[in-house]
């Protein structure tokens, strides 16, 4: 009798604990994705696309802040493959970042399971293949992270939302391998032939109801060109940029550079008819344009030309607009503390790194370099080499903190050593005539300034040290500089790369090693049990 009561109580306690445990743990979302080649014909001509579960673009991840995401990726291509999660911070776990500096690629006909958390994140992100030039032909998709129910966002919750992935497209190349061959042969890629929205050219329609408001999440998942986005007859209220709630300014059109994402809210207040949604390229000759339709439910009136106009080459226009994208200092972030409570402008910078991009020739072939080093992936991922102290993979002296103008470029595996919690200023100096786009994995950064010409220390007087936006990808205008502040609070080895894929593929990238002397699960998780090993890295016995 006593025993039975004891057992009942015990079961009761266990049940309580169990309920507590489930509630305490954040929800899981699991996906199984099979990556294959498949024929797609965005322009009527068959080309070899890269599909996920048969789809181009790949399926969207619709998550909520703090969700745990599990993606079992089955690689049915004939080449090693990895996906990276653009803007997902991967707190304490570079192991899931999906770039060749942190992960061995998933061999053909095998699978690997990513596990990561959308810890304290909210907003508009995406994923794409980080290997080769796979992403030019697909494998990308949306990652949308909604706020938890207990968190308020600083704008009226729209009545609906749409996700638009804008990509550029090459009609003249039958597959990513043809594109890759051209780069391997030492040549630059031509200007793309077209833009697509969610894999379609001029053929998609988004339906909303008059009087309602909609959120458009727009990402530039292209490989080459900046775009301008606009909707005929409607203003765009910018509400979020790569996970940061910004000042809600209204724009007729907005520039989105390669790798960047924004969310805009649009009120459907126009006469009920159809309107053009337009994406066009910036700074290219010719200018490429693609459209979709914003359809007022019930209307039968087709959209009318002309398309709304947009800036074309105007660089100054873009730089001015970029400066208006600022943080709303009183708004919530993913956690209910004001974003502005972190006074980034008053923290002491411990180090300044100036990174200059250049185009060069090595062994008579086109390469791109950063501070004179054109990055080449070692076969052993940097992160594995670092963790297991494998010598001979990288050298922390390969790249210098400032460029040496005029020095000839060479190949190397650039890793910049930094200490956990270092507060660093990085200046991107672009002496070339094309716009650059730089992305950092693992952390967002404050974009404190854009300017033309050569950066000098006294330009700091003009930095925005009050309400700069945080984001993960920053553009650098032709013959200009952009400056960021970043608090390196995420231990790991993080990719800092050109989001313009030809440049990245041919060497315009490096890694930041964020570390300290102490190995602790509070600052960094252990090697995942399913980690792949390659190169000099062998599974520990
Ligand atoms: C591959 O998929 C199977 C299930 O389909 C799973 O059990 C296994 O853990 C996956 N392998 C890796 C390395 O993630
Ligand atoms: C900033 O955020 C506050 C708080 O949510 C909101 O009420 C306000 O409208 C926002 N202001 C702008 C200009 O975005
Ligand atoms: C694509 O091929 C056509 C026909 O061969 C050629 O006229 C055109 O210039 C090419 N376009 C690009 C962007 O290379
Ligand atoms: C960039 O150009 C300026 C002006 O010509 C020059 O002074 C500077 O050294 C250049 N920087 C690099 C890294 O080449």
Coordinates of C-alpha atoms and ligand atoms in Angstrom, one line a residue:
X1 CA 0.0 0.0 0.0
X2 CA 2.6 2.5 1.1
X3 CA 4.8 1.4 -1.8
X4 CA 2.0 2.1 -4.3
X5 CA 1.3 5.6 -2.9
X6 CA 5.0 6.3 -3.0
X7 CA 5.1 5.2 -6.6
X8 CA 2.1 7.4 -7.4
X9 CA 3.8 10.4 -5.9
X10 CA 7.0 9.6 -7.7
X11 CA 5.2 9.3 -11.0
X12 CA 3.4 12.5 -10.2
X13 CA 6.7 14.3 -9.5
X14 CA 8.2 12.8 -12.7
X15 CA 5.2 13.9 -14.7
X16 CA 5.5 17.4 -13.3
X17 CA 9.2 17.5 -14.0
X18 CA 8.4 16.2 -17.5
X19 CA 5.9 18.9 -18.2
X20 CA 8.3 21.5 -16.7
X21 CA 11.1 20.2 -18.9
X22 CA 9.0 20.3 -22.1
X23 CA 7.8 23.8 -21.3
X24 CA 11.2 25.0 -20.4
X25 CA 12.7 23.7 -23.6
X26 CA 12.2 25.7 -26.8
X27 CA 10.2 24.0 -29.6
X28 CA 11.9 21.9 -32.2
X29 CA 11.3 22.1 -36.0
X30 CA 12.7 19.3 -38.0
X31 CA 13.2 19.1 -41.7
X32 CA 14.6 16.5 -44.1
X33 CA 15.9 18.1 -47.3
X34 CA 17.1 16.1 -50.3
X35 CA 19.3 18.1 -52.6
X36 CA 19.2 17.0 -56.3
X37 CA 19.8 18.3 -59.8
X38 CA 16.7 19.0 -61.7
X39 CA 15.6 20.7 -64.9
X40 CA 14.3 24.2 -64.5
X41 CA 13.4 26.6 -67.2
X42 CA 12.8 30.1 -65.9
X43 CA 13.1 31.3 -69.5
X44 CA 11.7 28.4 -71.4
X45 CA 15.1 26.9 -72.0
X46 CA 16.0 23.9 -69.9
X47 CA 18.9 24.5 -67.4
X48 CA 20.2 22.3 -64.6
X49 CA 19.0 23.7 -61.3
X50 CA 19.8 22.7 -57.8
X51 CA 16.6 21.7 -56.0
X52 CA 15.7 21.0 -52.4
X53 CA 12.9 18.5 -52.1
X54 CA 12.3 19.1 -55.8
X55 CA 11.8 22.8 -55.3
X56 CA 13.5 25.9 -56.7
X57 CA 13.9 28.0 -54.6
X58 CA 14.1 25.6 -51.7
X59 CA 11.5 25.4 -48.9
X60 CA 11.2 28.2 -46.4
X61 CA 12.0 27.8 -42.8
X62 CA 9.2 29.6 -40.8
X63 CA 10.4 29.7 -37.2
X64 CA 9.8 31.6 -34.0
X65 CA 12.6 33.2 -31.9
X66 CA 14.5 30.5 -29.9
X67 CA 13.2 27.6 -31.9
X68 CA 15.6 24.7 -32.3
X69 CA 16.0 23.8 -36.0
X70 CA 17.1 20.4 -37.2
X71 CA 17.8 20.0 -40.9
X72 CA 18.9 16.6 -42.2
X73 CA 20.5 17.4 -45.5
X74 CA 20.8 14.5 -48.0
X75 CA 23.2 15.3 -50.7
X76 CA 22.3 13.6 -54.0
X77 CA 24.5 15.9 -56.1
X78 CA 27.8 14.5 -57.6
X79 CA 29.8 17.1 -55.6
X80 CA 30.4 17.8 -52.0
X81 CA 27.8 20.3 -50.6
X82 CA 27.1 22.6 -47.7
X83 CA 24.4 25.1 -46.8
X84 CA 25.1 28.2 -44.7
X85 CA 22.5 30.1 -42.8
X86 CA 22.8 33.7 -43.8
X87 CA 22.3 35.8 -40.7
X88 CA 21.6 33.0 -38.2
X89 CA 24.1 33.8 -35.5
X90 CA 24.8 30.2 -34.4
X91 CA 25.6 31.3 -30.9
X92 CA 28.4 29.3 -29.4
X93 CA 28.4 26.9 -32.3
X94 CA 30.4 27.6 -35.4
X95 CA 30.1 23.9 -36.0
X96 CA 26.8 24.5 -37.7
X97 CA 27.8 27.4 -39.9
X98 CA 28.2 25.3 -43.0
X99 CA 31.2 26.9 -44.6
X100 CA 34.4 25.1 -45.6
X101 CA 36.3 26.9 -42.8
X102 CA 34.1 25.3 -40.2
X103 CA 32.7 22.1 -41.7
X104 CA 33.8 19.2 -43.9
X105 CA 31.6 19.2 -46.9
X106 CA 28.8 16.6 -47.1
X107 CA 30.0 14.0 -49.6
X108 CA 27.8 12.9 -52.5
X109 CA 25.2 10.3 -51.6
X110 CA 25.4 10.9 -47.9
X111 CA 23.7 13.1 -45.3
X112 CA 24.5 15.4 -42.4
X113 CA 22.2 16.9 -39.8
X114 CA 22.5 20.5 -38.8
X115 CA 21.2 21.5 -35.4
X116 CA 21.0 25.1 -34.3
X117 CA 18.8 27.6 -32.4
X118 CA 17.3 30.9 -33.5
X119 CA 18.5 32.2 -30.2
X120 CA 17.3 35.7 -29.5
X121 CA 16.7 36.3 -33.2
X122 CA 13.8 37.8 -35.0
X123 CA 13.5 38.8 -38.6
X124 CA 14.3 38.1 -42.2
X125 CA 17.2 35.8 -43.2
X126 CA 17.9 33.1 -45.8
X127 CA 20.1 30.1 -46.5
X128 CA 22.1 29.1 -49.6
X129 CA 24.9 26.7 -50.6
X130 CA 28.3 27.9 -49.6
X131 CA 30.2 25.4 -51.7
X132 CA 31.5 26.1 -55.3
X133 CA 29.0 28.3 -57.2
X134 CA 26.0 26.1 -56.4
X135 CA 23.9 29.0 -55.2
X136 CA 23.9 30.6 -58.7
X137 CA 21.6 27.7 -59.8
X138 CA 19.5 27.2 -56.6
X139 CA 19.7 25.6 -53.2
X140 CA 18.7 28.8 -51.5
X141 CA 15.5 29.7 -49.5
X142 CA 14.0 31.9 -46.9
X143 CA 14.5 31.8 -43.1
X144 CA 11.8 33.8 -41.5
X145 CA 11.8 34.2 -37.7
X146 CA 8.7 35.6 -36.1
X147 CA 8.6 37.1 -32.6
X148 CA 7.5 35.0 -29.6
X149 CA 3.9 35.8 -28.5
X150 CA 5.2 37.6 -25.3
X151 CA 7.2 40.0 -27.4
X152 CA 5.7 43.1 -29.1
X153 CA 7.1 44.5 -32.3
X154 CA 7.2 48.2 -32.9
X155 CA 4.6 48.2 -35.7
X156 CA 1.1 47.0 -36.2
X157 CA 1.1 43.3 -37.0
X158 CA 0.4 43.2 -40.7
X159 CA -2.6 41.2 -42.0
X160 CA -0.4 39.0 -44.0
X161 CA 3.1 38.6 -45.2
X162 CA 5.0 37.6 -48.4
X163 CA 8.5 36.5 -48.9
X164 CA 10.4 37.6 -52.0
X165 CA 13.8 36.1 -52.9
X166 CA 15.3 38.1 -55.7
X167 CA 18.1 36.4 -57.5
X168 CA 20.1 37.1 -60.7
X169 CA 20.2 34.5 -63.5
X170 CA 22.5 33.5 -66.3
X171 CA 20.7 32.2 -69.4
X172 CA 23.9 31.4 -71.2
X173 CA 25.2 28.8 -68.8
X174 CA 23.6 25.4 -68.7
X175 CA 24.6 24.7 -65.1
X176 CA 26.7 25.9 -62.2
X177 CA 29.5 23.8 -63.6
X178 CA 29.7 25.9 -66.7
X179 CA 29.8 29.0 -64.6
X180 CA 32.4 27.6 -62.4
X181 CA 34.6 26.5 -65.4
X182 CA 34.7 30.1 -66.6
X183 CA 35.9 31.2 -63.2
X184 CA 38.4 28.3 -63.0
X185 CA 39.7 29.3 -66.4
X186 CA 40.6 32.7 -65.0
X187 CA 37.8 34.9 -66.4
X188 CA 35.3 37.2 -64.8
X189 CA 31.5 36.4 -65.2
X190 CA 29.5 38.5 -67.5
X191 CA 26.7 40.7 -66.1
X192 CA 23.8 38.4 -65.4
X193 CA 21.0 38.2 -68.0
X194 CA 18.0 38.6 -65.8
X195 CA 16.5 38.8 -62.4
X196 CA 14.1 36.3 -60.9
X197 CA 11.6 36.7 -58.0
X198 CA 11.2 33.3 -56.2
X199 CA 12.6 31.6 -59.3
X200 CA 10.2 33.3 -61.7
X201 CA 10.5 36.0 -64.2
X202 CA 7.6 38.4 -64.7
X203 CA 5.0 35.8 -63.7
X204 CA 4.2 35.8 -60.0
X205 CA 1.2 37.4 -58.3
X206 CA 0.7 38.3 -54.7
X207 CA -2.9 38.9 -53.6
X208 CA -4.0 41.2 -50.8
X209 CA -7.1 42.9 -49.7
X210 CA -7.9 46.5 -50.0
X211 CA -7.5 48.4 -46.7
X212 CA -5.2 45.8 -45.2
X213 CA -1.4 45.9 -44.6
X214 CA 1.2 43.3 -45.7
X215 CA 4.8 42.7 -44.7
X216 CA 7.1 42.0 -47.7
X217 CA 10.3 40.2 -46.7
X218 CA 12.7 40.9 -49.5
X219 CA 16.2 39.3 -49.8
X220 CA 18.8 39.8 -52.5
X221 CA 19.9 36.2 -52.8
X222 CA 21.7 36.9 -56.1
X223 CA 25.4 36.4 -56.7
X224 CA 26.4 39.6 -58.4
X225 CA 24.2 42.7 -58.6
X226 CA 22.7 45.2 -56.1
X227 CA 19.0 45.7 -56.7
X228 CA 16.4 48.4 -56.2
X229 CA 12.9 47.2 -55.0
X230 CA 9.6 49.2 -55.3
X231 CA 5.9 48.7 -55.7
X232 CA 3.9 50.9 -58.1
X233 CA 1.6 53.4 -56.3
X234 CA 2.6 52.2 -52.8
X235 CA 5.1 53.4 -50.3
X236 CA 7.3 51.0 -48.4
X237 CA 7.6 51.4 -44.7
X238 CA 10.9 49.9 -43.6
X239 CA 10.4 48.0 -40.4
X240 CA 13.3 45.5 -40.1
X241 CA 16.7 45.0 -41.6
X242 CA 18.5 41.7 -41.1
X243 CA 17.0 41.1 -37.6
X244 CA 17.1 44.7 -36.3
X245 CA 14.0 46.9 -35.9
X246 CA 14.8 50.1 -37.7
X247 CA 13.3 53.6 -37.7
X248 CA 10.1 53.3 -39.7
X249 CA 10.9 55.6 -42.6
X250 CA 8.9 55.6 -45.8
X251 CA 10.6 55.0 -49.1
X252 CA 9.5 55.0 -52.7
X253 CA 12.1 52.4 -53.5
X254 CA 14.9 50.8 -51.6
X255 CA 18.3 49.5 -52.5
X256 CA 19.2 45.9 -51.4
X257 CA 22.7 44.8 -52.0
X258 CA 23.9 41.2 -52.5
X259 CA 23.3 39.2 -49.4
X260 CA 21.1 41.7 -47.7
X261 CA 17.5 41.4 -46.4
X262 CA 14.8 43.9 -45.5
X263 CA 11.2 43.8 -44.3
X264 CA 8.8 46.5 -45.5
X265 CA 5.1 47.1 -44.6
X266 CA 2.8 48.1 -47.4
X267 CA -0.7 49.5 -46.9
X268 CA -3.1 48.5 -49.7
X269 CA -4.8 51.9 -49.9
X270 CA -4.8 52.3 -53.7
X271 CA -7.8 52.1 -56.1
X272 CA -8.4 48.3 -56.5
X273 CA -6.5 47.1 -59.5
X274 CA -3.2 45.4 -60.1
X275 CA 0.2 47.0 -59.5
X276 CA 3.7 46.2 -60.6
X277 CA 6.2 45.0 -58.0
X278 CA 9.6 45.7 -59.5
X279 CA 13.2 44.7 -58.8
X280 CA 15.9 46.1 -61.0
X281 CA 19.6 46.1 -61.0
X282 CA 21.7 49.0 -59.7
X283 CA 25.1 50.1 -61.2
X284 CA 24.9 47.7 -64.2
X285 CA 24.9 48.2 -67.9
X286 CA 22.4 47.1 -69.1
X287 CA 19.8 47.5 -66.3
X288 CA 17.9 44.3 -65.7
X289 CA 14.3 44.4 -64.5
X290 CA 11.9 41.8 -63.3
X291 CA 8.3 42.3 -62.1
X292 CA 5.6 40.5 -60.1
X293 CA 2.0 41.7 -59.5
X294 CA 0.4 43.1 -56.4
X295 CA -3.2 42.0 -57.0
X296 CA -6.1 43.6 -55.1
X297 CA -8.4 40.7 -54.4
X298 CA -11.5 40.9 -56.6
X299 CA -10.0 43.4 -59.1
X300 CA -10.0 42.7 -62.8
X301 CA -7.9 45.6 -63.9
X302 CA -4.4 44.6 -65.1
X303 CA -1.4 46.7 -64.1
X304 CA -0.5 49.7 -66.3
X305 CA 2.8 50.8 -67.6
X306 CA 5.1 52.6 -67.2
X307 CA 6.9 50.9 -64.4
X308 CA 7.8 53.1 -61.5
X309 CA 11.2 54.7 -62.1
X310 CA 14.2 54.2 -59.9
X311 CA 17.7 55.4 -59.6
X312 CA 20.1 53.6 -61.9
X313 CA 23.8 54.6 -61.5
X314 CA 23.3 57.2 -58.8
X315 CA 25.8 56.1 -56.1
X316 CA 25.3 59.2 -54.0
X317 CA 21.5 58.5 -53.8
X318 CA 22.2 55.0 -52.5
X319 CA 24.7 56.2 -49.9
X320 CA 22.3 58.9 -48.7
X321 CA 19.5 56.3 -48.4
X322 CA 21.8 53.9 -46.5
X323 CA 22.5 56.6 -43.9
X324 CA 18.8 56.9 -43.2
X325 CA 18.5 53.3 -42.2
X326 CA 18.9 53.5 -38.5
X327 CA 18.0 51.7 -35.3
X328 CA 14.8 52.5 -33.4
X329 CA 16.3 53.1 -30.0
X330 CA 13.1 52.6 -28.1
X331 CA 11.9 49.5 -29.9
X332 CA 12.2 45.9 -28.6
X333 CA 14.5 43.4 -30.0
X334 CA 13.9 39.6 -29.8
X335 CA 14.2 40.0 -26.0
X336 CA 12.2 42.7 -24.2
X337 CA 15.1 45.0 -23.6
X338 CA 15.5 48.1 -25.8
X339 CA 18.1 47.5 -28.5
X340 CA 19.6 51.0 -27.8
X341 CA 20.5 50.1 -24.2
X342 CA 23.8 48.9 -25.5
X343 CA 25.7 52.1 -26.0
X344 CA 27.9 50.9 -28.8
X345 CA 29.2 54.4 -29.5
X346 CA 30.9 54.8 -26.1
X347 CA 32.6 51.5 -25.9
X348 CA 36.4 51.6 -26.3
X349 CA 37.5 50.1 -29.6
X350 CA 40.5 47.8 -28.9
X351 CA 41.5 47.2 -32.5
X352 CA 41.1 48.7 -36.0
X353 CA 41.3 46.4 -39.0
X354 CA 41.4 47.9 -42.5
X355 CA 40.5 45.4 -45.2
X356 CA 41.1 46.4 -48.8
X357 CA 39.8 44.3 -51.7
X358 CA 41.6 44.1 -55.0
X359 CA 41.4 42.2 -58.3
X360 CA 44.7 40.6 -59.3
X361 CA 46.3 37.9 -61.4
X362 CA 48.0 34.9 -59.9
X363 CA 49.5 32.3 -62.2
X364 CA 48.0 34.4 -65.0
X365 CA 44.4 33.8 -63.7
X366 CA 42.0 36.2 -62.2
X367 CA 41.9 36.2 -58.4
X368 CA 40.5 38.6 -55.8
X369 CA 42.4 39.4 -52.6
X370 CA 42.0 41.1 -49.2
X371 CA 45.1 42.9 -48.0
X372 CA 47.1 41.1 -50.6
X373 CA 46.0 37.6 -49.7
X374 CA 43.7 35.6 -52.0
X375 CA 42.0 33.0 -49.8
X376 CA 42.3 29.3 -50.6
X377 CA 40.4 26.7 -48.5
X378 CA 42.7 24.2 -46.8
X379 CA 41.3 20.7 -47.1
X380 CA 41.1 20.6 -43.3
X381 CA 38.5 23.0 -41.9
X382 CA 40.2 25.8 -39.9
X383 CA 37.8 25.1 -37.0
X384 CA 38.7 21.4 -36.7
X385 CA 42.4 22.3 -37.0
X386 CA 42.0 24.9 -34.3
X387 CA 40.1 22.6 -31.9
X388 CA 42.3 19.6 -32.3
X389 CA 45.6 21.7 -32.5
X390 CA 46.4 20.3 -35.9
X391 CA 49.5 22.1 -37.2
X392 CA 50.2 23.2 -40.7
X393 CA 46.6 24.1 -41.7
X394 CA 46.7 27.9 -41.1
X395 CA 49.1 30.5 -39.9
X396 CA 47.8 33.5 -37.8
X397 CA 50.3 35.8 -39.5
X398 CA 49.1 35.3 -43.0
X399 CA 47.1 38.4 -43.2
X400 CA 47.9 41.8 -41.7
X401 CA 45.5 44.3 -40.0
X402 CA 46.1 46.9 -42.7
X403 CA 46.8 46.7 -46.4
X404 CA 50.2 47.3 -48.0
X405 CA 49.4 49.2 -51.2
X406 CA 51.2 48.0 -54.2
X407 CA 52.5 44.7 -52.7
X408 CA 51.8 41.7 -55.0
X409 CA 49.0 39.4 -54.0
X410 CA 49.5 35.8 -53.0
X411 CA 47.4 32.8 -52.1
X412 CA 46.9 31.9 -48.5
X413 CA 44.4 30.9 -45.7
X414 CA 43.8 34.2 -43.9
X415 CA 42.7 33.9 -40.3
X416 CA 42.7 37.0 -38.0
X417 CA 43.1 36.1 -34.4
X418 CA 40.9 38.0 -31.9
X419 CA 40.0 37.6 -28.3
X420 CA 36.5 36.8 -27.1
X421 CA 34.6 40.1 -26.3
X422 CA 37.1 42.2 -28.3
X423 CA 35.3 45.3 -29.5
X424 CA 36.7 45.9 -33.0
X425 CA 36.4 48.5 -35.8
X426 CA 36.6 47.1 -39.3
X427 CA 37.0 49.4 -42.2
X428 CA 36.3 48.1 -45.7
X429 CA 38.3 50.1 -48.2
X430 CA 37.2 49.6 -51.8
X431 CA 39.6 51.2 -54.3
X432 CA 37.9 49.3 -57.1
X433 CA 35.2 50.7 -59.4
X434 CA 32.5 48.1 -58.5
X435 CA 30.2 48.0 -55.5
X436 CA 31.3 45.5 -52.8
X437 CA 29.2 43.6 -50.3
X438 CA 30.8 42.1 -47.2
X439 CA 29.1 39.6 -44.9
X440 CA 30.2 38.4 -41.4
X441 CA 28.9 35.1 -40.0
X442 CA 28.2 34.7 -36.3
X443 CA 27.6 38.3 -35.2
X444 CA 25.8 41.4 -36.4
X445 CA 27.7 44.6 -36.5
X446 CA 27.0 48.3 -36.3
X447 CA 27.4 50.1 -39.6
X448 CA 28.9 53.4 -38.3
X449 CA 29.8 55.1 -41.6
X450 CA 29.9 55.2 -45.3
X451 CA 32.1 57.6 -47.3
X452 CA 33.8 58.1 -50.6
X453 CA 37.5 58.1 -51.2
X454 CA 40.1 56.8 -48.8
X455 CA 39.3 56.2 -45.1
X456 CA 41.4 58.1 -42.6
X457 CA 41.3 58.1 -38.8
X458 CA 39.9 61.6 -38.6
X459 CA 36.8 60.5 -40.5
X460 CA 35.7 58.9 -37.2
X461 CA 34.4 62.3 -36.2
X462 CA 31.6 61.7 -38.8
X463 CA 30.6 58.2 -37.6
X464 CA 27.1 57.6 -36.4
X465 CA 27.7 56.6 -32.8
X466 CA 24.1 57.0 -31.7
X467 CA 21.6 55.0 -33.7
X468 CA 23.5 53.0 -36.4
X469 CA 21.7 49.9 -37.6
X470 CA 23.0 46.5 -36.9
X471 CA 23.1 44.0 -39.7
X472 CA 25.2 41.1 -41.1
X473 CA 26.0 42.4 -44.6
X474 CA 27.3 45.8 -45.6
X475 CA 27.8 47.4 -49.0
X476 CA 30.9 49.4 -49.9
X477 CA 30.4 51.8 -52.8
X478 CA 32.9 52.1 -55.6
X479 CA 36.1 53.9 -54.6
X480 CA 34.6 54.3 -51.1
X481 CA 34.8 52.9 -47.6
X482 CA 32.3 51.5 -45.1
X483 CA 33.1 51.2 -41.4
X484 CA 31.6 48.8 -38.8
X485 CA 31.9 48.2 -35.1
X486 CA 31.5 44.6 -33.9
X487 CA 31.5 43.1 -30.4
X488 CA 33.1 39.7 -30.9
X489 CA 31.0 37.9 -28.3
X490 CA 30.6 34.6 -30.2
X491 CA 33.5 32.2 -29.9
X492 CA 34.4 30.3 -33.0
X493 CA 36.0 30.7 -36.4
X494 CA 33.8 33.0 -38.5
X495 CA 33.7 33.6 -42.2
X496 CA 34.1 37.2 -43.3
X497 CA 33.4 37.1 -47.0
X498 CA 32.4 39.0 -50.1
X499 CA 28.7 38.2 -50.8
X500 CA 29.5 38.7 -54.5
X501 CA 30.1 35.1 -55.4
X502 CA 32.7 35.4 -58.1
X503 CA 34.8 37.4 -55.7
X504 CA 34.3 35.0 -52.9
X505 CA 35.0 32.0 -55.0
X506 CA 38.2 33.5 -56.3
X507 CA 39.6 34.5 -52.9
X508 CA 37.9 37.6 -51.4
X509 CA 37.2 36.1 -48.0
X510 CA 38.9 35.4 -44.7
X511 CA 38.1 34.1 -41.2
X512 CA 38.0 35.8 -37.8
X513 CA 39.1 33.5 -35.0
X514 CA 37.3 34.5 -31.8
X515 CA 38.8 32.7 -28.8
X516 CA 40.1 32.7 -25.3
X517 CA 42.4 30.4 -23.3
X518 CA 39.6 28.6 -21.5
X519 CA 37.5 25.8 -23.1
X520 CA 34.0 26.0 -21.5
X521 CA 30.6 24.9 -22.6
X522 CA 29.3 28.2 -21.4
X523 CA 31.1 29.9 -24.2
X524 CA 31.3 27.2 -26.9
X525 CA 29.7 23.8 -27.5
X526 CA 31.8 20.7 -28.0
X527 CA 32.4 19.1 -31.4
X528 CA 28.9 17.7 -32.4
X529 CA 28.8 13.9 -32.2
X530 CA 27.9 13.7 -35.9
X531 CA 30.8 16.0 -37.0
X532 CA 32.3 15.0 -40.3
X533 CA 36.1 14.7 -40.5
X534 CA 38.3 15.3 -43.5
X535 CA 41.8 16.4 -44.4
X536 CA 44.2 16.1 -41.5
X537 CA 41.3 15.9 -39.0
X538 CA 40.5 12.4 -37.8
X539 CA 37.6 11.4 -35.5
X540 CA 39.1 11.2 -32.0
X541 CA 39.1 7.6 -30.7
Ligands
LIG1 C1 21.6 10.7 -41.8 O1 20.2 10.4 -41.7 C2 19.8 9.4 -40.7 C3 18.3 9.3 -40.8 O2 17.8 9.3 -42.1 C4 20.2 9.9 -39.4 O3 19.9 8.9 -38.4 C5 21.7 10.2 -39.3 O4 22.0 10.7 -38.0 C6 22.1 11.2 -40.4 N1 23.6 11.4 -40.4 C7 24.2 12.5 -40.0 C8 25.7 12.4 -40.0 O5 23.6 13.4 -39.6
LIG2 C1 10.0 53.1 -32.5 O1 9.6 52.1 -31.6 C2 8.5 52.5 -30.8 C3 8.3 51.5 -29.7 O2 7.7 50.3 -30.2 C4 7.3 52.8 -31.7 O3 6.2 53.2 -30.9 C5 7.7 53.9 -32.6 O4 6.6 54.1 -33.6 C6 8.9 53.6 -33.4 N1 9.3 54.8 -34.1 C7 9.8 54.8 -35.4 C8 10.0 56.1 -36.0 O5 10.0 53.8 -36.0
LIG3 C1 24.6 34.9 -74.5 O1 24.7 34.2 -75.7 C2 24.3 35.0 -76.8 C3 24.3 34.2 -78.0 O2 25.4 33.3 -78.1 C4 25.2 36.3 -76.9 O3 24.7 37.1 -78.0 C5 25.1 37.0 -75.6 O4 26.0 38.1 -75.6 C6 25.4 36.2 -74.5 N1 25.2 36.9 -73.2 C7 26.1 37.0 -72.3 C8 25.7 37.7 -71.1 O5 27.2 36.4 -72.3
LIG4 C1 43.5 53.4 -52.4 O1 43.6 54.6 -53.2 C2 44.2 55.7 -52.6 C3 44.2 56.8 -53.5 O2 44.7 56.5 -54.8 C4 45.6 55.3 -52.1 O3 46.2 56.4 -51.4 C5 45.5 54.1 -51.2 O4 46.8 53.7 -50.8 C6 44.8 53.0 -51.9 N1 44.7 51.9 -50.9 C7 45.0 50.6 -51.2 C8 44.8 49.7 -50.1 O5 45.4 50.3 -52.3

